[in-house]
XYZ file of C-alpha atoms in Angstrom:
648
model
C 134.722 68.494 105.557
C 136.671 65.293 105.079
C 139.608 65.488 102.713
C 138.590 62.191 101.097
C 135.836 64.180 99.324
C 138.381 66.101 97.255
C 138.294 65.795 93.467
C 140.951 66.445 90.841
C 139.100 67.455 87.673
C 140.950 67.086 84.365
C 140.229 68.437 80.874
C 139.776 66.119 77.911
C 139.579 67.424 74.365
C 140.455 64.140 72.641
C 140.168 60.428 73.397
C 143.921 60.152 73.945
C 143.757 63.014 76.446
C 140.930 61.290 78.285
C 142.992 58.129 78.672
C 146.055 60.048 79.822
C 144.036 62.028 82.378
C 142.596 58.841 83.872
C 145.975 57.101 83.890
C 147.564 59.998 85.754
C 145.041 60.126 88.558
C 142.078 62.319 87.645
C 138.998 61.720 89.790
C 136.767 63.241 87.119
C 137.078 64.595 83.594
C 135.164 67.301 81.794
C 134.663 67.174 78.048
C 132.498 68.614 75.313
C 130.648 67.237 72.351
C 130.859 68.451 68.785
C 127.902 70.724 69.558
C 126.717 73.085 72.255
C 129.949 73.742 74.116
C 132.390 76.633 74.486
C 135.348 75.095 72.629
C 134.252 74.705 69.024
C 136.902 76.767 67.218
C 139.051 73.697 66.506
C 137.208 70.852 64.745
C 139.888 68.289 65.621
C 138.900 68.522 69.293
C 135.739 67.470 71.178
C 133.816 64.190 71.153
C 131.321 62.665 68.760
C 128.150 61.294 70.343
C 129.370 57.698 70.143
C 132.680 58.753 71.671
C 130.827 60.325 74.598
C 129.098 56.987 75.244
C 132.438 55.223 75.110
C 134.049 57.850 77.343
C 131.381 57.329 80.007
C 131.869 53.549 79.891
C 135.653 53.816 80.015
C 135.698 56.335 82.859
C 133.099 54.535 84.934
C 135.098 51.325 84.610
C 137.961 53.235 86.241
C 135.666 54.906 88.833
C 136.136 58.304 87.207
C 133.224 60.711 86.730
C 132.367 62.436 83.421
C 131.025 65.991 83.305
C 129.873 67.303 79.926
C 130.115 70.961 79.023
C 126.733 72.210 77.873
C 128.118 75.617 78.684
C 127.408 77.835 75.712
C 124.820 80.562 75.340
C 122.136 79.377 72.938
C 120.078 81.128 70.291
C 116.431 80.372 69.584
C 116.949 78.104 66.531
C 119.281 75.861 68.548
C 116.851 74.965 71.328
C 115.073 71.975 69.766
C 118.347 70.243 68.959
C 119.662 71.171 72.405
C 116.706 69.360 74.004
C 117.506 66.202 72.056
C 121.179 66.487 72.993
C 120.422 66.784 76.710
C 118.220 63.699 76.523
C 121.005 61.810 74.745
C 123.586 62.793 77.376
C 121.275 61.696 80.169
C 120.727 58.334 78.475
C 124.503 57.982 77.991
C 124.939 58.202 81.760
C 127.040 61.355 82.143
C 127.555 62.459 85.736
C 126.777 66.180 85.395
C 126.039 69.005 82.972
C 128.234 72.111 83.172
C 125.809 74.947 82.423
C 125.964 78.639 81.535
C 122.583 79.319 79.897
C 119.494 79.247 82.108
C 117.653 77.693 79.160
C 119.330 74.402 80.080
C 117.794 74.599 83.558
C 114.363 75.111 82.017
C 114.810 72.237 79.564
C 116.135 69.825 82.186
C 113.051 70.505 84.289
C 110.662 70.117 81.331
C 112.300 66.874 80.206
C 112.476 65.496 83.769
C 116.171 64.759 83.308
C 117.863 63.567 86.480
C 121.430 64.752 85.870
C 123.212 67.063 88.357
C 123.764 70.660 87.251
C 127.085 72.442 87.762
C 127.099 76.223 87.265
C 129.803 77.129 84.750
C 132.441 79.715 85.608
C 130.804 81.725 82.795
C 127.848 82.320 85.104
C 130.158 84.571 87.105
C 129.112 83.254 90.521
C 131.043 85.458 92.934
C 128.761 85.782 95.951
C 126.770 83.710 98.401
C 123.345 84.928 97.295
C 123.953 83.774 93.716
C 124.978 80.365 95.034
C 121.855 80.187 97.205
C 119.606 80.965 94.242
C 121.237 78.289 92.096
C 120.924 75.765 94.907
C 117.234 76.587 95.151
C 116.825 75.886 91.428
C 118.455 72.492 91.334
C 122.198 73.027 91.056
C 124.484 70.772 93.067
C 127.757 72.611 92.416
C 129.079 76.015 91.364
C 132.354 76.658 89.600
C 133.301 79.903 91.277
C 134.431 82.961 89.378
C 138.202 83.169 89.063
C 137.938 86.588 90.728
C 136.825 85.112 94.070
C 139.405 85.341 96.867
C 140.148 82.695 99.501
C 138.275 84.700 102.107
C 135.246 84.987 99.843
C 135.348 81.254 99.083
C 135.121 80.632 102.814
C 132.164 82.980 103.220
C 130.296 81.351 100.334
C 131.066 77.870 101.672
C 129.759 78.790 105.122
C 126.348 79.766 103.722
C 125.555 76.953 101.285
C 125.708 73.184 100.986
C 126.626 73.382 97.300
C 129.853 71.793 96.163
C 132.466 74.433 95.332
C 134.764 74.023 92.345
C 137.711 76.317 91.618
C 140.103 76.631 88.686
C 143.647 75.991 89.881
C 145.609 76.021 86.631
C 145.416 77.543 83.155
C 144.432 80.613 81.162
C 143.076 83.698 82.895
C 140.827 86.269 81.245
C 141.335 89.890 82.207
C 137.561 90.398 82.401
C 135.029 89.102 84.871
C 133.505 85.917 83.475
C 130.445 86.456 81.328
C 131.011 90.217 81.154
C 133.486 90.413 78.257
C 131.868 91.555 75.022
C 134.855 93.139 73.292
C 135.477 90.262 70.876
C 131.809 90.370 69.935
C 131.807 94.144 69.428
C 134.937 94.091 67.251
C 134.669 90.812 65.340
C 131.144 89.517 65.921
C 132.676 86.497 67.691
C 131.370 86.072 71.224
C 133.611 85.000 74.079
C 130.426 83.918 75.851
C 129.920 81.408 73.031
C 133.510 80.198 73.085
C 134.688 82.149 70.043
C 136.842 84.840 71.639
C 139.347 86.502 69.294
C 141.374 87.762 72.280
C 141.700 91.539 71.830
C 142.954 91.492 75.436
C 146.184 89.954 74.099
C 146.955 92.921 71.828
C 149.578 95.537 72.507
C 148.159 98.927 73.483
C 149.325 102.392 74.354
C 147.811 103.960 77.442
C 147.254 107.689 77.280
C 145.914 110.314 79.681
C 143.624 112.812 77.960
C 145.629 115.538 76.236
C 149.022 114.042 77.136
C 151.633 111.815 75.585
C 151.230 108.100 75.997
C 152.674 106.404 79.070
C 153.993 103.329 77.313
C 153.152 100.618 74.822
C 152.721 97.194 76.393
C 150.422 94.191 76.612
C 148.450 95.883 79.369
C 145.601 93.333 79.454
C 147.577 90.116 78.883
C 147.072 88.065 82.035
C 149.680 85.529 83.096
C 148.524 81.942 83.604
C 147.033 80.710 86.858
C 148.981 78.210 88.969
C 147.757 77.335 92.468
C 149.583 74.039 92.993
C 151.232 75.337 96.165
C 147.970 76.575 97.690
C 145.623 73.593 97.456
C 145.573 73.129 101.227
C 144.368 76.716 101.694
C 141.641 76.205 99.125
C 140.605 73.025 100.942
C 140.437 74.926 104.223
C 138.236 77.562 102.556
C 135.779 74.917 101.338
C 136.779 73.980 97.787
C 136.126 70.312 97.000
C 136.889 70.140 93.273
C 140.147 71.395 91.761
C 139.854 72.127 88.072
C 142.707 72.157 85.578
C 142.053 74.129 82.395
C 143.189 72.752 79.041
C 140.657 71.037 76.784
C 142.565 72.344 73.759
C 145.922 71.048 75.060
C 147.665 68.005 73.651
C 147.492 64.685 75.561
C 151.091 64.567 76.742
C 150.932 68.026 78.293
C 147.605 67.339 80.025
C 149.071 64.117 81.420
C 151.999 66.085 82.820
C 149.692 68.646 84.469
C 147.437 66.026 86.045
C 150.390 64.018 87.307
C 151.771 67.088 89.098
C 148.440 68.134 90.589
C 147.749 64.543 91.657
C 150.972 64.650 93.648
C 150.081 67.994 95.222
C 146.553 66.931 96.139
C 147.723 63.592 97.539
C 149.941 65.480 99.961
C 146.867 67.338 101.213
C 144.967 64.060 101.486
C 147.851 62.717 103.576
C 147.377 65.607 105.994
C 150.143 67.953 104.810
C 148.461 71.365 104.976
C 151.617 73.427 104.457
C 152.494 75.227 101.248
C 154.691 73.085 99.041
C 156.337 74.773 96.074
C 158.090 71.709 94.644
C 155.223 70.881 92.284
C 154.953 74.504 91.150
C 158.662 74.503 90.361
C 158.237 71.402 88.234
C 155.247 72.933 86.454
C 157.195 76.128 85.859
C 159.784 74.288 83.792
C 157.139 73.635 81.151
C 155.081 76.785 81.526
C 153.656 78.583 78.526
C 153.181 81.982 80.118
C 154.596 83.013 83.481
C 152.466 82.163 86.520
C 150.305 84.180 88.875
C 148.114 83.316 91.861
C 145.184 85.187 90.353
C 142.709 86.587 92.872
C 142.964 84.164 95.793
C 144.938 86.651 97.913
C 143.067 89.741 96.739
C 142.836 91.988 93.703
C 145.708 91.195 91.304
C 148.250 93.909 90.593
C 150.777 94.558 87.879
C 152.701 91.389 88.786
C 149.835 89.406 87.237
C 150.282 90.885 83.750
C 152.738 89.800 81.056
C 153.524 93.314 79.843
C 156.283 92.323 77.420
C 154.259 89.732 75.515
C 157.391 87.613 75.241
C 155.718 84.443 76.502
C 152.495 84.787 74.521
C 152.265 81.508 72.583
C 149.971 82.800 69.862
C 148.286 86.015 68.738
C 145.071 84.880 67.017
C 144.114 88.347 65.746
C 145.340 91.877 65.233
C 143.368 95.111 65.555
C 141.147 96.099 62.646
C 139.975 99.523 61.552
C 136.566 100.189 63.048
C 134.203 102.118 60.783
C 131.773 104.504 62.473
C 128.429 105.326 60.926
C 128.422 108.070 58.298
C 125.693 110.164 56.630
C 125.795 107.695 53.723
C 124.679 104.883 56.044
C 121.232 106.394 56.441
C 118.482 104.203 55.000
C 114.830 105.116 54.654
C 112.313 102.544 55.820
C 108.972 102.069 54.051
C 105.926 103.548 55.749
C 103.838 100.595 56.896
C 100.914 102.362 58.520
C 100.391 103.060 62.180
C 102.165 100.678 64.526
C 102.370 100.286 68.252
C 106.051 101.128 68.803
C 108.073 100.043 71.801
C 108.197 102.251 74.841
C 111.356 104.162 75.785
C 113.504 103.548 78.856
C 116.451 105.786 79.707
C 119.373 105.159 82.024
C 120.721 108.286 83.718
C 123.974 108.897 85.584
C 122.864 111.293 88.313
C 120.122 113.502 89.679
C 120.735 116.424 87.286
C 120.456 114.147 84.277
C 117.371 112.598 85.887
C 115.724 116.016 86.184
C 116.644 116.920 82.596
C 114.475 114.115 81.163
C 111.820 113.756 83.861
C 109.151 115.469 81.735
C 109.982 113.732 78.445
C 107.249 111.095 78.599
C 109.683 108.265 79.261
C 108.252 104.891 80.251
C 110.978 104.121 82.806
C 113.931 106.055 84.176
C 116.782 103.799 85.261
C 118.976 104.982 88.115
C 121.834 103.419 90.050
C 124.270 100.964 88.544
C 127.957 101.766 88.877
C 129.193 105.165 90.031
C 132.317 106.296 88.223
C 135.239 108.328 89.436
C 135.818 111.602 87.644
C 132.225 111.836 86.422
C 130.407 115.113 87.079
C 127.710 113.401 89.125
C 126.976 109.955 90.500
C 124.342 108.089 92.446
C 124.746 108.635 96.177
C 122.110 107.125 98.508
C 120.642 110.598 98.938
C 120.423 111.181 95.195
C 118.768 107.785 94.709
C 116.167 108.620 97.352
C 115.494 111.993 95.714
C 115.020 110.363 92.308
C 112.568 107.816 93.698
C 110.554 110.604 95.331
C 110.547 112.708 92.145
C 109.367 109.707 90.160
C 106.529 109.087 92.608
C 105.443 112.728 92.544
C 105.532 112.907 88.739
C 104.043 109.456 88.084
C 107.169 108.238 86.296
C 108.351 104.656 86.753
C 111.781 104.591 88.405
C 113.893 101.448 88.130
C 117.102 101.010 90.104
C 119.833 99.000 88.414
C 122.458 97.009 90.295
C 126.081 96.805 89.053
C 127.050 94.154 86.524
C 129.623 92.644 88.903
C 128.729 91.830 92.504
C 131.483 90.150 94.489
C 130.977 88.744 97.960
C 132.544 91.919 99.379
C 129.887 94.020 97.601
C 126.865 92.157 98.961
C 126.301 94.027 102.188
C 126.322 97.438 100.525
C 123.842 96.364 97.856
C 121.658 94.602 100.408
C 121.537 97.657 102.667
C 120.591 99.848 99.708
C 117.783 97.548 98.556
C 116.405 97.399 102.103
C 116.026 101.197 102.448
C 112.360 102.224 102.937
C 112.243 104.435 99.823
C 113.052 101.431 97.629
C 109.494 100.238 98.226
C 108.417 103.007 95.827
C 110.577 101.677 92.996
C 108.817 100.345 89.926
C 111.433 97.564 89.804
C 115.031 96.609 90.523
C 117.023 95.727 87.400
C 119.589 93.072 88.299
C 122.679 91.975 86.404
C 123.673 89.011 88.540
C 121.835 86.178 90.226
C 122.813 87.279 93.727
C 120.970 90.580 93.383
C 117.996 88.716 91.943
C 117.929 86.553 95.062
C 118.148 89.548 97.417
C 115.517 91.592 95.579
C 113.018 88.740 95.561
C 113.555 88.035 99.267
C 112.738 91.704 99.920
C 109.572 91.420 97.828
C 110.751 93.895 95.173
C 109.692 93.599 91.510
C 112.620 92.538 89.323
C 113.791 93.226 85.787
C 116.836 91.500 84.296
C 119.654 93.624 82.865
C 121.804 92.707 79.891
C 124.543 91.482 82.249
C 122.593 88.212 82.546
C 123.245 87.539 78.830
C 119.713 86.392 78.028
C 119.749 84.997 74.486
C 116.625 82.848 74.027
C 113.017 82.406 75.101
C 113.693 79.426 77.401
C 116.170 81.490 79.418
C 113.502 84.203 79.603
C 111.011 81.621 80.881
C 113.458 80.438 83.533
C 114.016 84.015 84.680
C 110.246 84.406 84.873
C 110.140 81.276 87.026
C 112.715 82.975 89.264
C 110.506 86.054 89.635
C 111.585 88.387 86.806
C 108.948 90.378 84.876
C 111.024 92.098 82.161
C 114.263 91.009 80.487
C 116.930 92.944 78.617
C 118.156 91.051 75.569
C 121.828 90.162 75.361
C 123.954 92.827 73.695
C 125.491 90.100 71.522
C 122.368 89.074 69.625
C 122.149 89.716 65.910
C 118.833 90.867 64.515
C 117.586 87.494 63.265
C 118.359 85.947 66.664
C 116.563 88.759 68.483
C 113.588 88.463 66.156
C 113.123 84.725 66.680
C 113.511 85.181 70.434
C 111.002 88.070 70.580
C 108.348 85.992 68.806
C 108.341 83.449 71.642
C 108.845 85.320 74.914
C 106.041 85.734 77.409
C 107.698 88.478 79.492
C 108.474 92.074 78.631
C 111.559 92.306 76.401
C 113.824 95.354 76.255
C 116.582 96.131 73.732
C 119.422 98.620 74.183
C 119.439 100.922 71.135
C 121.801 103.727 72.094
C 124.737 104.326 74.390
C 128.327 103.488 75.256
C 129.394 99.866 74.847
C 131.328 98.526 77.831
C 133.316 95.583 76.521
C 135.415 94.533 79.545
C 135.114 94.821 83.334
C 138.264 93.970 85.257
C 139.505 94.158 88.836
C 142.968 94.944 87.486
C 143.869 98.649 87.188
C 146.065 99.467 84.163
C 146.144 103.148 85.152
C 147.731 102.430 88.524
C 150.276 100.131 86.940
C 151.428 102.745 84.445
C 151.723 105.373 87.164
C 154.474 103.306 88.764
C 152.944 102.999 92.228
C 153.916 99.782 94.045
C 151.002 97.491 94.877
C 151.566 97.950 98.614
C 151.205 101.761 98.508
C 147.914 103.693 98.770
C 146.235 104.492 95.468
C 146.345 108.184 94.550
C 143.243 107.821 92.326
C 144.698 109.331 89.167
C 141.554 108.110 87.390
C 139.459 110.616 89.373
C 141.230 113.602 87.842
C 142.231 112.487 84.346
C 140.542 110.489 81.608
C 142.596 107.568 80.317
C 142.306 105.460 77.185
C 143.933 102.430 75.632
C 144.972 102.941 72.006
C 145.409 100.102 69.528
C 147.869 100.173 66.636
C 145.453 102.296 64.573
C 145.125 104.887 67.322
C 141.529 103.891 68.099
C 140.668 104.816 71.683
C 139.124 102.409 74.182
C 138.084 104.606 77.095
C 138.966 103.487 80.632
C 136.487 104.372 83.376
C 136.980 103.350 87.000
C 133.976 102.748 89.235
C 133.778 103.402 92.959
C 134.742 99.779 93.680
C 138.017 100.290 91.754
C 136.958 98.125 88.833
C 138.055 99.263 85.394
C 135.471 99.368 82.602
C 136.897 99.339 79.072
C 134.718 100.732 76.286
C 134.446 100.090 72.572
C 135.531 103.216 70.637
C 132.057 104.038 69.265
C 128.652 104.337 70.939
C 125.779 102.131 69.832
C 123.080 103.779 67.692
C 120.122 101.864 66.232
C 118.086 105.019 65.646
C 117.251 104.382 61.994
C 116.260 100.778 62.715
C 113.481 101.538 65.184
C 110.797 100.533 62.626
C 112.081 96.968 62.274
C 112.605 96.694 66.019
C 108.967 97.731 66.438
C 107.925 94.923 64.082
C 109.581 92.332 66.332
C 107.189 93.233 69.133
C 109.813 94.149 71.736
C 108.277 95.884 74.735
C 110.757 98.722 75.075
C 113.984 100.177 73.774
C 116.615 101.739 75.984
C 118.994 104.670 75.787
C 122.027 104.088 78.004
C 122.712 107.711 78.918
C 124.658 107.286 82.148
C 127.811 108.920 80.735
C 126.076 111.798 78.928
C 125.837 115.361 80.190
C 122.252 116.361 81.063
C 121.817 118.665 78.065
C 123.159 116.023 75.665
C 120.962 113.299 77.124
C 117.879 115.508 76.947
C 118.437 116.122 73.237
C 119.078 112.440 72.489
C 115.852 111.529 74.281
C 113.939 114.165 72.290
C 115.193 112.665 69.028
C 114.238 109.114 70.000
C 110.837 110.159 71.315
C 110.146 112.069 68.099
C 111.061 109.008 66.037
C 108.811 106.739 68.107
C 105.978 109.260 67.771
C 106.377 109.149 63.987
C 105.970 105.380 64.119
C 102.715 105.784 66.027
C 101.437 107.965 63.179
C 102.654 105.629 60.452
C 105.350 108.012 59.241
C 109.145 107.729 59.023
C 111.261 110.725 58.015
C 114.209 110.958 60.396
C 117.231 111.716 58.218
C 117.714 115.183 59.688
C 117.575 113.762 63.224
C 120.023 110.991 62.297
C 122.493 113.556 60.978
C 122.111 115.528 64.199
C 123.007 112.420 66.216
C 126.190 112.053 64.170
C 127.114 115.627 65.090
C 126.309 115.126 68.781
C 128.701 112.153 68.890
C 131.818 113.123 66.900
C 133.674 110.168 68.448
C 131.571 107.883 66.300
C 128.458 105.712 66.386
C 127.978 102.073 65.399
C 125.103 99.692 64.729
C 127.135 96.687 65.872
C 126.617 94.043 67.098
C 122.859 93.797 66.404
C 123.196 94.473 62.686
C 126.593 92.926 61.987
C 126.573 90.761 58.883
C 122.996 91.727 58.037
C 121.312 94.543 56.188
C 117.748 95.714 55.942
C 115.990 96.218 52.638
C 112.428 97.483 52.901
C 112.045 96.029 56.336
C 113.129 92.490 55.378
C 116.233 90.852 56.769
C 118.758 89.806 54.130
C 122.121 88.221 54.740
C 124.834 90.549 53.545
C 127.810 92.684 54.363
C 127.577 95.405 56.948
C 130.417 97.803 57.596
């Protein structure tokens, strides 16, 4: 690679910022319109359509490229207007679309638009196979996940001709990109749609089960990223575009950032490949939060977290009291005659749980996924093979799920597992990232899409079908009206999660280790394997921490999802199947939950609906609380008809 190919990519939220970025040496700018992008919380930012035209003309006059963020997730009613917007941007002469939703890929192909596609960081591209799949489907560049290390950048670069873009400065989320749902679960405001209310910036207690808390700090508050001293190493690994975050920053500050990074990158262009901390020191004088190097040298430790909260510039929200379902929330649904209800899928956490529901008439048993430390059982290769054999013998469809996060370092293990001979007897592989989709299809395995792919509309479903998927799990963040309009238009099987724990955050950072006081350079003593830990907000509400066998921490909403009483209206949407996520339930608990759901679905087949006693039993089974969020947030059902209203 020649260093002359390097690009400094600047943010522009206003016209003045655009001018300042160009004046201070940006090679390209990225900006968003007043619609369809991830930064819509502040109406004084972003560009009107006419301003986008002018921005393209201005930048092209100065030999600067313009990339437009079409990087939201889109709901069904937005798609027609989105098509018109893409056509407008193409006519305006923008140099690339930055894309999260696969619907954009489908629309660009249908409209024969010849504009390069850049995969947004929200796509969570963290492995070579995901990059290869995107390259196959028309992308020219990927913006790598901020969790990708230098070594992994190099491995991805070696296997693809795609351009690689990397964030070098700005905010860091504690969660893997695209896998944070906590804002949506709590407030109904999706971080994947640019409306995050930042519960990760709250102060929490951390408490081992049955013990006193270990401290009250801002355990999830990441410091800001600053890689000004390490640009040469990123160049050596294969990065060609260096992205500065800050579309909501004021012009003067963006100009300062770009001026400093221009100086640092020019030194690399001049052949200076040594670390130079002078620019970082200058940046530090005007820092908002303290700085960290993020993940480029490996998994970040406690030095990456601003525990004190002293340098947090703004706390947009505070915790709210979360209301679990109560007996008074039960609502009868009118009997509408016999219907063809959705089938039932069940995810199980180990072979004993698998056996406990094998004879329950389930349409598909889902095995695999993450294995968690401290759990009574998990999915070893031997247990997976046994489950596949039992499914074959008992004529039960067995689907193996892959984890929601697959980094480059995880690829070989997943690939070896998928290639085992017994996997040929699987009904399907359910994937949660594009890399696993690529591997499964190359092995000739049938593929379902898990909810980790955040599928929110029928065009994204169609694109997944084009990629070889036969059934799709709807995004966990859809509200009922959005699900309904999507279900009316899909051509593939559509599954909806109706019961189970709600994982809101997945992070490489380990808050348990940090509170135990072990230095980052000492071996981990795996306290999480012997004790259950939780984060507690100011109301004492517990967000369970579970650590998987790859040392990633999964943070859970305090209440489990339960849409039991709303099965009739889900049946009316025409969804193919509903799913119980039972991977954390003991076998006897899971078996009873499955019995209750199967009984309810059987009632629907007979045109009856009398499930109050079963609903009350579910409340007793889960004393920690159940919720109907997010599917029914802000909406209520009256005799099977959706009405806008308040929902606790």
